[in-house]
Coordinates of C-alpha atoms in Angstrom, one line a residue:
M895 CA -64.9 212.5 31.2
K896 CA -64.7 213.4 27.5
Q897 CA -66.7 216.4 26.3
F898 CA -67.6 217.0 22.6
P899 CA -70.3 218.6 20.4
L900 CA -73.1 216.1 19.6
V901 CA -73.1 217.4 16.1
R902 CA -70.2 217.8 13.6
L903 CA -69.7 219.6 10.3
R904 CA -70.1 217.0 7.6
R905 CA -67.2 218.2 5.4
T906 CA -63.8 216.5 5.9
N907 CA -60.3 216.8 4.6
E908 CA -61.0 213.8 2.4
H909 CA -63.9 215.5 0.8
I910 CA -61.9 218.6 0.0
M911 CA -58.9 216.6 -1.4
A912 CA -61.3 214.5 -3.5
A913 CA -62.7 217.8 -5.0
V914 CA -59.2 219.0 -5.7
F915 CA -58.3 215.8 -7.4
F916 CA -61.4 216.1 -9.6
V917 CA -60.3 219.6 -10.7
L918 CA -56.8 218.4 -11.4
V919 CA -58.2 215.7 -13.7
M920 CA -60.2 218.5 -15.5
Y921 CA -56.9 220.3 -16.2
Q922 CA -55.7 217.2 -18.1
I923 CA -58.8 216.5 -20.1
P924 CA -57.9 219.0 -22.9
F925 CA -54.6 217.2 -23.3
W926 CA -56.2 213.8 -23.2
V927 CA -58.7 214.8 -26.0
G928 CA -55.8 215.1 -28.4
K929 CA -53.8 212.2 -27.0
P930 CA -56.1 209.7 -25.3
T931 CA -53.4 207.1 -24.9
Y932 CA -52.0 209.2 -22.1
I933 CA -55.0 208.4 -19.9
L934 CA -53.5 205.0 -19.4
N935 CA -50.2 206.6 -18.3
F936 CA -52.1 208.7 -15.8
L937 CA -53.9 205.7 -14.4
T938 CA -50.7 203.7 -14.1
V939 CA -48.9 206.5 -12.3
L940 CA -51.9 207.0 -10.1
A941 CA -52.1 203.3 -9.2
V942 CA -48.3 203.3 -8.3
G943 CA -48.7 206.4 -6.2
L944 CA -51.6 205.0 -4.2
L945 CA -49.6 201.8 -3.7
I946 CA -46.5 203.6 -2.5
D947 CA -48.6 205.8 -0.1
T948 CA -50.6 202.8 1.2
I949 CA -47.4 200.8 2.0
L950 CA -45.7 203.7 3.7
N951 CA -48.9 204.4 5.8
L952 CA -49.1 200.8 6.8
L953 CA -45.4 200.8 7.9
R954 CA -46.0 204.1 9.8
Y955 CA -49.4 203.7 11.4
K956 CA -49.8 199.9 11.3
R957 CA -53.3 200.4 9.7
L958 CA -54.9 201.6 6.5
V959 CA -55.1 205.4 6.1
C960 CA -56.9 207.2 3.4
S961 CA -54.5 207.9 0.5
V962 CA -56.5 210.6 -1.3
S963 CA -53.7 213.0 -0.7
A964 CA -51.5 210.8 -2.8
S965 CA -54.0 211.1 -5.7
V966 CA -53.7 214.9 -5.4
T967 CA -49.9 214.6 -5.6
V968 CA -50.2 212.6 -8.8
G969 CA -52.8 215.0 -10.2
V970 CA -50.5 218.1 -9.6
I971 CA -47.5 216.4 -11.2
L972 CA -49.2 215.1 -14.3
A973 CA -51.2 218.3 -14.7
L974 CA -47.9 220.2 -15.2
F975 CA -46.1 217.3 -17.0
P976 CA -48.9 215.5 -18.9
A977 CA -46.6 214.2 -21.7
I978 CA -43.7 212.7 -19.7
P979 CA -43.2 208.9 -19.9
V980 CA -44.7 206.6 -17.3
W981 CA -41.3 206.2 -15.6
G982 CA -40.9 209.9 -15.2
G983 CA -44.4 210.2 -13.6
I984 CA -43.5 207.4 -11.2
A985 CA -40.2 208.9 -10.3
G986 CA -41.7 212.3 -9.6
T987 CA -44.5 210.7 -7.5
A988 CA -42.1 208.5 -5.6
A989 CA -39.9 211.5 -4.8
A990 CA -42.9 213.5 -3.7
L991 CA -44.3 210.9 -1.4
I992 CA -41.1 209.6 0.1
L993 CA -39.0 212.8 0.3
G994 CA -41.8 215.4 0.5
K995 CA -44.3 213.6 2.8
H996 CA -43.2 210.5 4.6
F997 CA -39.6 211.6 5.3
F998 CA -41.1 214.3 7.6
G999 CA -43.5 212.0 9.3
G1000 CA -46.5 211.6 7.0
T1001 CA -49.7 213.6 6.3
G1002 CA -49.8 216.9 8.2
K1003 CA -46.1 216.7 9.3
N1004 CA -44.4 217.7 6.1
I1005 CA -42.7 221.0 5.8
L1006 CA -42.6 221.1 2.0
N1007 CA -45.4 220.6 -0.5
P1008 CA -44.8 216.9 -1.6
A1009 CA -46.2 217.5 -5.1
I1010 CA -43.9 220.4 -5.7
I1011 CA -40.9 218.2 -4.7
G1012 CA -41.9 216.0 -7.6
V1013 CA -42.5 219.0 -9.9
L1014 CA -39.0 220.3 -9.1
L1015 CA -37.4 217.0 -9.9
L1016 CA -39.3 216.7 -13.2
G1017 CA -38.5 220.3 -14.0
L1018 CA -34.8 219.4 -13.8
L1019 CA -35.2 216.1 -15.7
F1020 CA -37.5 217.3 -18.5
Q1021 CA -36.5 220.9 -19.1
N1022 CA -37.4 220.7 -22.7
E1023 CA -41.0 220.0 -21.9
G1024 CA -41.2 223.8 -21.2
G1025 CA -44.1 226.0 -20.3
L1026 CA -46.9 225.3 -17.9
F1027 CA -50.1 224.8 -19.8
P1028 CA -51.2 225.2 -23.4
A1029 CA -53.1 228.4 -24.1
N1030 CA -56.3 226.4 -24.5
Y1031 CA -59.6 227.9 -23.6
A1032 CA -60.8 224.4 -22.7
L1033 CA -58.9 224.9 -19.5
I1034 CA -61.3 227.7 -18.3
P1035 CA -63.8 225.3 -16.6
A1036 CA -61.0 223.8 -14.5
M1037 CA -59.8 227.3 -13.7
L1038 CA -63.2 228.4 -12.6
L1039 CA -63.6 225.4 -10.4
S1040 CA -60.2 226.1 -8.9
L1041 CA -61.4 229.4 -7.6
A1042 CA -63.5 227.5 -5.0
F1043 CA -60.4 226.7 -3.1
I1044 CA -59.3 230.3 -2.5
G1045 CA -60.9 230.2 1.0
I1046 CA -58.5 227.6 2.3
R1047 CA -55.5 230.0 2.2
P1048 CA -57.1 233.3 0.9
Y1049 CA -54.2 235.6 1.6
A1050 CA -51.5 233.5 0.0
S1051 CA -53.8 232.6 -2.9
I1052 CA -54.8 236.2 -3.7
G1053 CA -51.2 237.4 -3.1
M1054 CA -49.7 234.9 -5.6
M1055 CA -52.3 235.6 -8.3
F1056 CA -51.9 239.3 -7.9
G1057 CA -48.1 238.9 -8.1
M1058 CA -48.2 236.9 -11.3
L1059 CA -50.7 239.3 -12.9
L1060 CA -48.6 242.3 -11.9
S1061 CA -45.4 240.9 -13.3
M1062 CA -47.3 240.4 -16.6
V1063 CA -48.4 244.0 -16.5
V1064 CA -44.9 245.2 -15.8
N1065 CA -43.5 243.2 -18.7
D1066 CA -46.5 244.1 -21.0
T1067 CA -47.4 240.4 -21.5
L1068 CA -50.8 240.5 -19.8
S1069 CA -53.4 238.6 -21.9
I1070 CA -56.0 235.9 -21.5
A1071 CA -53.8 233.4 -23.3
N1072 CA -50.9 234.1 -20.9
I1073 CA -53.1 233.9 -17.9
I1074 CA -54.2 230.5 -19.0
S1075 CA -50.7 229.2 -20.1
S1076 CA -48.9 230.5 -17.0
G1077 CA -51.3 228.8 -14.7
V1078 CA -52.2 231.9 -12.6
V1079 CA -55.3 230.3 -11.1
F1080 CA -53.6 226.8 -10.9
W1081 CA -50.7 228.1 -8.8
G1082 CA -52.8 230.5 -6.8
C1083 CA -55.8 228.3 -6.0
I1084 CA -54.4 224.7 -6.1
I1085 CA -50.8 225.0 -5.0
V1086 CA -50.4 227.7 -2.4
T1087 CA -53.7 226.8 -0.8
D1088 CA -52.0 223.6 0.6
P1089 CA -52.8 224.1 4.3
V1090 CA -50.1 221.9 5.6
T1091 CA -47.2 223.9 4.0
V1092 CA -48.5 227.4 3.6
S1093 CA -49.1 229.7 6.6
Y1094 CA -52.7 230.9 7.4
R1095 CA -51.3 234.1 8.8
P1096 CA -52.5 237.1 6.7
F1097 CA -49.2 239.0 6.4
I1098 CA -46.9 236.1 5.8
G1099 CA -49.3 234.4 3.4
A1100 CA -50.1 237.5 1.4
L1101 CA -46.5 238.8 1.2
G1102 CA -45.0 235.3 0.6
G1103 CA -47.6 234.4 -2.1
F1104 CA -47.0 237.8 -3.8
A1105 CA -43.2 237.3 -3.9
A1106 CA -43.5 233.8 -5.2
G1107 CA -45.9 234.9 -8.0
F1108 CA -44.0 238.1 -8.9
A1109 CA -40.4 236.9 -8.9
P1110 CA -40.2 234.1 -11.6
I1111 CA -40.6 236.3 -14.6
F1112 CA -37.7 238.4 -13.4
I1113 CA -35.5 235.4 -12.7
E1114 CA -35.9 233.6 -16.0
G1115 CA -37.9 236.0 -18.1
H1116 CA -40.8 233.7 -18.2
F1117 CA -42.8 231.4 -15.9
S1118 CA -41.6 227.8 -15.6
A1119 CA -42.6 224.9 -13.5
R1120 CA -39.0 224.6 -12.1
T1121 CA -38.7 228.2 -11.0
M1122 CA -42.3 228.3 -9.6
A1123 CA -41.5 225.1 -7.6
I1124 CA -38.4 226.6 -6.1
L1125 CA -40.2 229.7 -5.0
V1126 CA -43.2 227.8 -3.6
L1127 CA -40.8 225.6 -1.6
G1128 CA -39.2 228.7 -0.2
L1129 CA -42.6 230.0 0.9
N1130 CA -43.2 226.6 2.5
I1131 CA -40.0 227.0 4.6
I1132 CA -40.8 230.5 5.6
S1133 CA -44.3 229.4 6.6
F1134 CA -42.9 226.6 8.7
L1135 CA -40.5 228.8 10.5
A1136 CA -43.2 231.4 11.2
D1137 CA -45.7 228.9 12.4
R1138 CA -43.1 227.1 14.5
F1139 CA -41.6 230.0 16.3
I1140 CA -44.3 232.7 16.4
A1141 CA -47.2 232.0 18.8
V1142 CA -50.5 233.7 18.3
K1143 CA -52.1 234.4 21.7
G1144 CA -55.6 235.1 20.4
F1145 CA -57.0 237.8 18.2
S1146 CA -59.0 240.8 19.3
K1147 CA -61.6 240.3 16.6
K1148 CA -64.3 237.9 17.8
R1149 CA -65.3 235.1 15.5
F1150 CA -68.7 233.4 15.4
A1151 CA -70.2 230.3 14.0
R1152 CA -73.6 229.9 12.5
I1153 CA -74.8 226.6 14.0
A1154 CA -78.5 226.0 13.5
K1155 CA -80.7 224.5 16.2
P1156 CA -81.0 220.7 15.4
Y1157 CA -84.8 220.5 16.0
S1158 CA -87.8 220.5 13.7
E1159 CA -90.2 220.2 16.7
I1160 CA -90.2 221.8 20.1
I1161 CA -92.6 220.6 22.8
S1162 CA -93.1 222.5 26.0
D1163 CA -95.3 220.4 28.3
N1164 CA -94.6 218.0 31.1
A1165 CA -97.1 215.3 30.0
H1166 CA -94.5 212.5 29.9
M1167 CA -92.8 213.3 33.2
P1168 CA -93.3 211.4 36.5
L1169 CA -95.9 213.1 38.7
D1170 CA -93.4 214.4 41.3
M1171 CA -91.4 216.1 38.5
K1172 CA -94.3 218.1 37.1
H1173 CA -94.4 221.8 37.5
T1174 CA -97.5 223.1 39.1
G1175 CA -96.9 226.8 38.1
I1176 CA -95.8 229.8 40.0
Q1177 CA -98.1 231.3 42.5
K1178 CA -99.3 234.8 41.7
I1179 CA -98.5 236.6 44.9
N1180 CA -98.5 240.4 44.9
M1181 CA -96.0 241.6 47.5
E1182 CA -95.4 245.1 46.1
H1183 CA -96.9 246.7 49.1
M1184 CA -94.3 245.2 51.4
K1185 CA -91.2 247.1 52.4
I1186 CA -88.0 245.2 51.6
T1187 CA -84.4 246.3 51.7
S1188 CA -81.4 245.2 49.6
Q1189 CA -80.1 243.2 52.5
D1190 CA -83.4 241.4 52.8
I1191 CA -83.3 240.6 49.1
L1192 CA -79.7 239.3 49.3
R1193 CA -80.4 237.3 52.4
K1194 CA -83.4 235.6 50.7
I1195 CA -81.4 234.9 47.6
C1196 CA -78.6 233.4 49.7
D1197 CA -80.8 231.4 52.1
N1198 CA -82.7 229.9 49.2
E1199 CA -79.5 228.9 47.4
V1200 CA -80.1 230.8 44.2
V1201 CA -77.1 230.3 41.8
G1202 CA -76.4 231.2 38.2
L1203 CA -78.6 228.9 36.1
G1204 CA -76.9 229.7 32.7
G1205 CA -74.3 227.0 33.5
A1206 CA -71.7 228.4 35.9
A1207 CA -73.8 227.9 39.1
F1208 CA -72.0 230.8 40.9
P1209 CA -73.9 232.0 44.0
T1210 CA -76.1 234.9 42.8
H1211 CA -75.9 236.9 46.0
E1212 CA -72.1 237.0 45.8
K1213 CA -72.2 238.2 42.2
I1214 CA -74.6 241.0 43.1
Q1215 CA -72.5 241.9 46.1
S1216 CA -69.3 242.1 43.9
V1217 CA -71.1 244.7 41.7
M1218 CA -72.3 246.6 44.7
A1219 CA -68.8 246.7 46.2
C1220 CA -66.9 247.8 43.0
N1221 CA -65.9 251.4 42.6
E1222 CA -67.0 251.8 39.0
K1223 CA -69.0 255.0 38.4
K1224 CA -71.3 253.4 35.9
K1225 CA -72.9 250.1 36.4
F1226 CA -74.7 247.9 34.0
F1227 CA -77.1 245.0 34.1
V1228 CA -77.3 242.4 31.3
I1229 CA -80.1 239.8 31.4
N1230 CA -78.8 236.8 29.3
A1231 CA -81.7 235.2 27.5
V1232 CA -79.6 234.3 24.5
E1233 CA -79.5 230.5 24.8
C1234 CA -75.9 230.6 23.7
D1235 CA -75.8 226.9 22.9
P1236 CA -77.8 225.9 19.8
G1237 CA -79.2 222.9 21.6
L1238 CA -81.0 224.9 24.3
V1239 CA -84.6 226.1 24.0
H1240 CA -85.8 226.7 27.6
D1241 CA -84.8 230.4 27.9
Y1242 CA -87.0 231.4 24.9
W1243 CA -89.9 229.5 26.5
L1244 CA -89.4 231.0 30.0
L1245 CA -89.4 234.6 28.6
R1246 CA -92.8 234.0 27.1
Q1247 CA -94.4 232.0 29.9
Y1248 CA -93.3 234.0 32.9
P1249 CA -92.5 237.6 31.8
N1250 CA -94.1 239.2 34.9
E1251 CA -92.2 237.0 37.3
I1252 CA -88.9 237.6 35.5
Y1253 CA -89.6 241.3 35.5
K1254 CA -90.1 241.3 39.2
G1255 CA -86.9 239.4 39.6
I1256 CA -85.2 242.1 37.6
Q1257 CA -86.7 244.8 39.9
L1258 CA -85.5 243.0 43.0
V1259 CA -81.9 243.1 41.6
C1260 CA -82.3 246.7 40.6
G1261 CA -83.4 247.4 44.2
C1262 CA -80.0 246.4 45.3
I1263 CA -78.0 248.4 42.7
K1264 CA -78.7 251.6 40.8
F1265 CA -77.8 250.6 37.3
D1266 CA -77.1 253.1 34.5
K1267 CA -78.5 250.7 32.0
V1268 CA -80.5 247.4 32.0
V1269 CA -80.4 245.3 28.9
L1270 CA -82.3 242.1 28.1
A1271 CA -80.4 240.2 25.4
T1272 CA -82.2 237.6 23.3
K1273 CA -82.0 236.2 19.7
D1274 CA -85.7 236.6 19.1
I1275 CA -87.7 239.6 20.3
S1276 CA -90.9 238.6 18.8
G1277 CA -93.8 238.5 21.2
L1278 CA -91.8 240.0 24.1
E1279 CA -93.3 242.8 26.2
F1280 CA -91.3 244.4 29.0
P1281 CA -91.6 247.9 30.6
G1282 CA -89.7 250.7 28.9
D1283 CA -87.0 250.9 31.6
I1284 CA -85.4 247.7 30.1
D1285 CA -83.7 247.8 26.7
I1286 CA -84.5 244.7 24.7
V1287 CA -81.6 243.9 22.4
E1288 CA -81.8 241.3 19.6
V1289 CA -78.4 239.8 19.2
P1290 CA -77.2 237.9 16.1
G1291 CA -78.0 234.2 16.0
F1292 CA -74.3 233.2 16.1
Y1293 CA -72.5 230.9 18.4
P1294 CA -71.2 231.6 21.1
I1295 CA -72.8 235.0 21.3
G1296 CA -74.1 234.3 24.8
A1297 CA -70.6 233.9 26.4
E1298 CA -70.4 236.5 29.1
R1299 CA -67.6 238.8 27.7
I1300 CA -68.9 238.4 24.1
L1301 CA -72.4 239.3 25.1
I1302 CA -71.2 242.3 27.0
E1303 CA -69.2 243.5 24.0
N1304 CA -72.3 243.0 21.7
T1305 CA -74.9 244.7 24.0
L1306 CA -72.9 247.4 25.8
K1307 CA -70.0 247.9 23.4
I1308 CA -67.6 247.4 26.3
K1309 CA -64.6 245.2 25.7
L1310 CA -63.2 243.5 28.8
P1311 CA -59.8 241.8 29.0
H1312 CA -60.1 238.1 29.5
D1313 CA -58.6 238.2 33.0
V1314 CA -61.1 240.9 34.3
I1315 CA -64.2 239.6 36.0
P1316 CA -67.3 241.5 34.7
A1317 CA -68.8 241.9 38.2
N1318 CA -65.6 243.6 39.4
A1319 CA -66.0 246.0 36.4
G1320 CA -69.5 247.0 37.4
I1321 CA -71.3 244.7 35.0
L1322 CA -73.8 242.2 36.3
V1323 CA -74.8 239.4 33.9
L1324 CA -77.5 237.0 35.0
N1325 CA -79.3 234.3 33.2
V1326 CA -83.1 234.8 32.7
Q1327 CA -83.9 231.7 34.7
T1328 CA -81.7 232.9 37.5
L1329 CA -84.0 236.0 37.7
L1330 CA -87.0 233.7 37.9
S1331 CA -85.4 231.9 40.8
V1332 CA -84.7 235.3 42.4
Y1333 CA -88.4 236.1 42.2
E1334 CA -89.3 232.7 43.7
A1335 CA -86.7 233.1 46.5
V1336 CA -87.8 236.5 47.6
Y1337 CA -91.5 236.6 46.9
L1338 CA -92.3 233.0 47.6
N1339 CA -89.4 232.1 49.9
R1340 CA -88.9 229.0 47.7
K1341 CA -85.7 227.1 47.6
A1342 CA -83.9 226.8 44.3
D1343 CA -84.2 223.0 44.3
S1344 CA -85.4 222.6 40.7
K1345 CA -84.7 224.1 37.3
Y1346 CA -85.8 224.2 33.7
I1347 CA -83.8 222.2 31.2
T1348 CA -83.9 221.2 27.6
V1349 CA -84.5 217.5 27.0
A1350 CA -83.8 216.5 23.4
N1351 CA -84.0 213.6 21.1
L1352 CA -81.5 214.4 18.3
N1353 CA -82.5 211.2 16.4
K1354 CA -86.1 212.5 16.1
K1355 CA -85.0 216.2 16.0
Q1356 CA -87.3 216.9 19.0
A1357 CA -86.8 219.0 22.1
R1358 CA -88.8 219.5 25.3
V1359 CA -88.7 222.1 28.1
L1360 CA -89.1 220.4 31.4
K1361 CA -88.8 221.5 35.1
V1362 CA -86.9 218.9 37.1
K1363 CA -85.8 218.6 40.6
L1364 CA -82.1 218.8 41.5
G1365 CA -80.9 215.3 42.4
S1366 CA -83.2 213.6 39.9
K1367 CA -81.6 210.7 38.0
I1368 CA -80.8 211.8 34.4
S1369 CA -81.4 208.4 33.0
E1370 CA -84.9 208.3 34.6
I1371 CA -85.8 211.7 33.1
A1372 CA -84.5 210.7 29.6
N1373 CA -86.3 207.3 29.7
A1374 CA -89.6 208.9 31.0
V1375 CA -89.7 211.2 27.9
Y1376 CA -87.9 209.0 25.3
P1377 CA -87.8 205.4 26.6
G1378 CA -85.2 203.2 25.1
E1379 CA -84.2 205.6 22.3
G1380 CA -80.4 205.3 22.6
P1381 CA -77.3 206.6 24.4
I1382 CA -77.9 209.4 26.9
F1383 CA -75.8 212.6 27.1
T1384 CA -75.8 215.6 29.4
G1385 CA -73.9 218.8 30.0
G1386 CA -74.3 222.5 29.4
G1387 CA -75.7 222.0 25.9
L1388 CA -75.3 220.5 22.5
M1389 CA -71.7 221.8 22.1
A1390 CA -70.2 220.6 25.4
A1391 CA -72.0 217.3 26.0
R1392 CA -70.7 214.0 27.4
R1393 CA -72.0 210.5 28.0
I1394 CA -73.8 210.2 31.4
D1395 CA -72.3 208.2 34.3
D1396 CA -74.3 205.5 35.9
N1397 CA -76.8 207.0 38.4
E1398 CA -75.8 210.5 37.5
E1399 CA -78.1 213.2 38.8
V1400 CA -79.3 216.6 37.7
I1401 CA -77.1 219.3 39.3
R1402 CA -77.2 223.1 39.2
T1403 CA -75.0 223.2 36.1
T1404 CA -77.1 220.7 34.1
N1405 CA -78.9 222.5 31.3
F1406 CA -79.3 219.7 28.7
I1407 CA -80.2 216.1 28.5
A1408 CA -80.1 214.4 25.1
I1409 CA -80.7 211.1 23.3
S1410 CA -78.3 210.9 20.4
Q1411 CA -75.9 208.7 18.5
F1412 CA -72.2 209.2 19.1
P1413 CA -70.7 211.8 16.7
Y1414 CA -67.7 210.5 14.7
Y1415 CA -64.3 211.7 16.0
K1416 CA -61.3 210.0 14.5
E1417 CA -58.9 210.9 17.4
S1418 CA -56.4 210.9 14.6
V1419 CA -52.9 212.4 14.4
L1420 CA -53.6 213.4 10.7
C1421 CA -54.2 217.1 11.2
S1422 CA -53.8 218.9 7.9
K1423 CA -53.2 222.3 9.6
C1424 CA -56.0 223.8 7.7
A1425 CA -56.4 226.2 10.7
I1426 CA -60.2 226.3 10.4
C1427 CA -60.1 225.7 14.1
V1428 CA -58.2 228.9 14.5
R1429 CA -60.4 230.9 12.1
K1430 CA -63.6 229.8 13.9
C1431 CA -62.3 230.0 17.5
P1432 CA -64.0 232.9 19.3
S1433 CA -60.8 233.7 21.0
G1434 CA -58.6 233.2 17.9
L1435 CA -56.4 230.6 19.6
E1436 CA -54.0 228.4 17.7
V1437 CA -56.1 225.3 18.5
Y1438 CA -54.3 222.8 16.3
K1439 CA -50.9 223.7 17.9
I1440 CA -52.3 223.3 21.4
A1441 CA -53.8 220.0 20.4
E1442 CA -50.5 218.8 19.1
L1443 CA -48.8 219.7 22.4
V1444 CA -51.4 217.7 24.2
D1445 CA -50.9 214.8 21.9
N1446 CA -47.1 214.9 22.5
N1447 CA -47.7 215.3 26.3
N1448 CA -45.9 218.6 26.2
L1449 CA -48.3 220.5 28.4
D1450 CA -45.7 222.8 29.9
A1451 CA -45.5 224.6 26.5
V1452 CA -49.3 225.4 26.2
S1453 CA -49.0 228.6 28.4
K1454 CA -47.4 230.6 25.6
Y1455 CA -50.6 230.1 23.5
N1456 CA -52.8 231.8 26.1
I1457 CA -54.9 228.8 26.7
K1458 CA -56.8 230.6 29.5
K1459 CA -58.7 232.5 26.9
C1460 CA -60.4 229.3 25.8
I1461 CA -64.2 229.5 26.6
S1462 CA -64.8 225.8 26.1
C1463 CA -67.4 226.3 23.4
G1464 CA -66.6 223.2 21.3
T1465 CA -66.5 225.1 18.0
C1466 CA -63.1 223.7 17.1
S1467 CA -64.4 220.1 17.3
Y1468 CA -67.5 221.0 15.4
Y1469 CA -65.5 222.4 12.4
C1470 CA -62.4 220.2 12.5
L1471 CA -62.1 218.7 9.0
A1472 CA -59.9 215.9 10.3
G1473 CA -62.7 214.8 12.6
R1474 CA -60.7 215.3 15.8
N1475 CA -62.1 216.0 19.2
L1476 CA -60.1 219.2 19.6
S1477 CA -62.3 220.7 22.4
Y1478 CA -61.5 217.8 24.7
K1479 CA -57.8 218.4 24.0
M1480 CA -58.3 222.1 24.8
K1481 CA -60.0 221.1 28.0
I1482 CA -57.0 219.0 29.0
A1483 CA -54.6 221.9 28.3
K1484 CA -56.8 224.5 30.1
E1485 CA -57.0 222.3 33.2
Y1486 CA -53.3 221.6 33.3
R1487 CA -52.0 223.2 36.5

């Protein structure tokens, strides 16, 4: 069953390339002002370039594929050689698209920057054209807009611009006019930010960019399009070799995403539920006078089938016993009320509706284990009142801050290896609803046969907190609250949802039911290697490479990328500029063997 986030980032590769093309046009406007007839030349070369790319895409993919990248190729070539004849522009564009792009397999497969292949050819054919840009202050708007693209390959971009500027300082040629004419910003923000051909790795990008920017003036005594093209292509080859043969197994620094809750209205009543699903409230029974041992508590929790209600559904008594049995001198208890997934709202509600019952559940667990520290973690501490023996910690509103190891690191400042089970390290993490079930199991001897979930209508931006019985049909719940509104999805939350099966029921791992439209995933092979999936992955995994191995059915090779560190958060799919369902591909790789 395919899993995917029910929301996606709206930006795409096509949007970014269209923005780059707009900036490239701005670089040529000062030239066109003096020679307006060359606008026709540009449009002619552009039309031919789009035609070439469309034909080659049809031959390769048997369908139409967006050719905005071909527009960028034409824009780069004619920004550097605006005065060449039409045949020259067509020749450079044809070489770029055929040799630089489609020879390697099309968009995302090329090793070399296609536009720079065309620039090198034209640099050899039109040596007398000389220089890069006129020292025209009218280019400054284009330069300023170019700076917006630094974020695509920041290390290579800054490295190249620093290298070019330093070479000017060494040769005592640094001036505003030379900065404009040499194209420092153009090369640093438009050319070496090409994600397909320049490595995202900080060291390789920064050093390679610096070398490519610093060397030309010492090779020829001045900057030229030909020399710059040769050095950029060299950087492309180095980047390819590094990315091909050096596997990154995940970074130590945790990355987070700021994904807002998709609701404008949150409703917390059961008015629309069938009668047998309504929650009648928790009985207020005071059993503090009763003598109860840790074994009694564990037996009650076990007999009443209490499991982790944050999503894993692991037996709670076994988790507590693991912490009891471990030999760690210090033991910690983290109550997870973070609502890691941005689509969930019920933990926040439970904390404010049943604080006394939750606190009694905490006390029961503390009766089994003497903890050195008890922490309640939540994203919003407003209105919370718990006794002083519990530290209430407000964690940042990032995703996936509620993942077990990430939460431990943020609240306790303890970093656990990915293969160490927290309970075996003396750290107990329980969801706040699990503690409510512990209270009910021990004080009320109530079976854990129901749970609170979030039921959402993403079309209306509404969410409800409902208590439902395990075994209830998901379709009946959704239709009772939002009848006939659209496709129904379920799962652990907004970021790991899937379409429901016929007659599917609520189980212990169900946290979320949603009415929503299908998000748009292209399932395309046209990855631009922008590496935003790597930069946003909480484990720093090379997601696009793992996805490529899945696409090529080469699952035996995924182990070297440390796929077991994947926490199945769905962040990669949310951010993918190519619109691919990367999280599903990661799921396939993770479950292999």
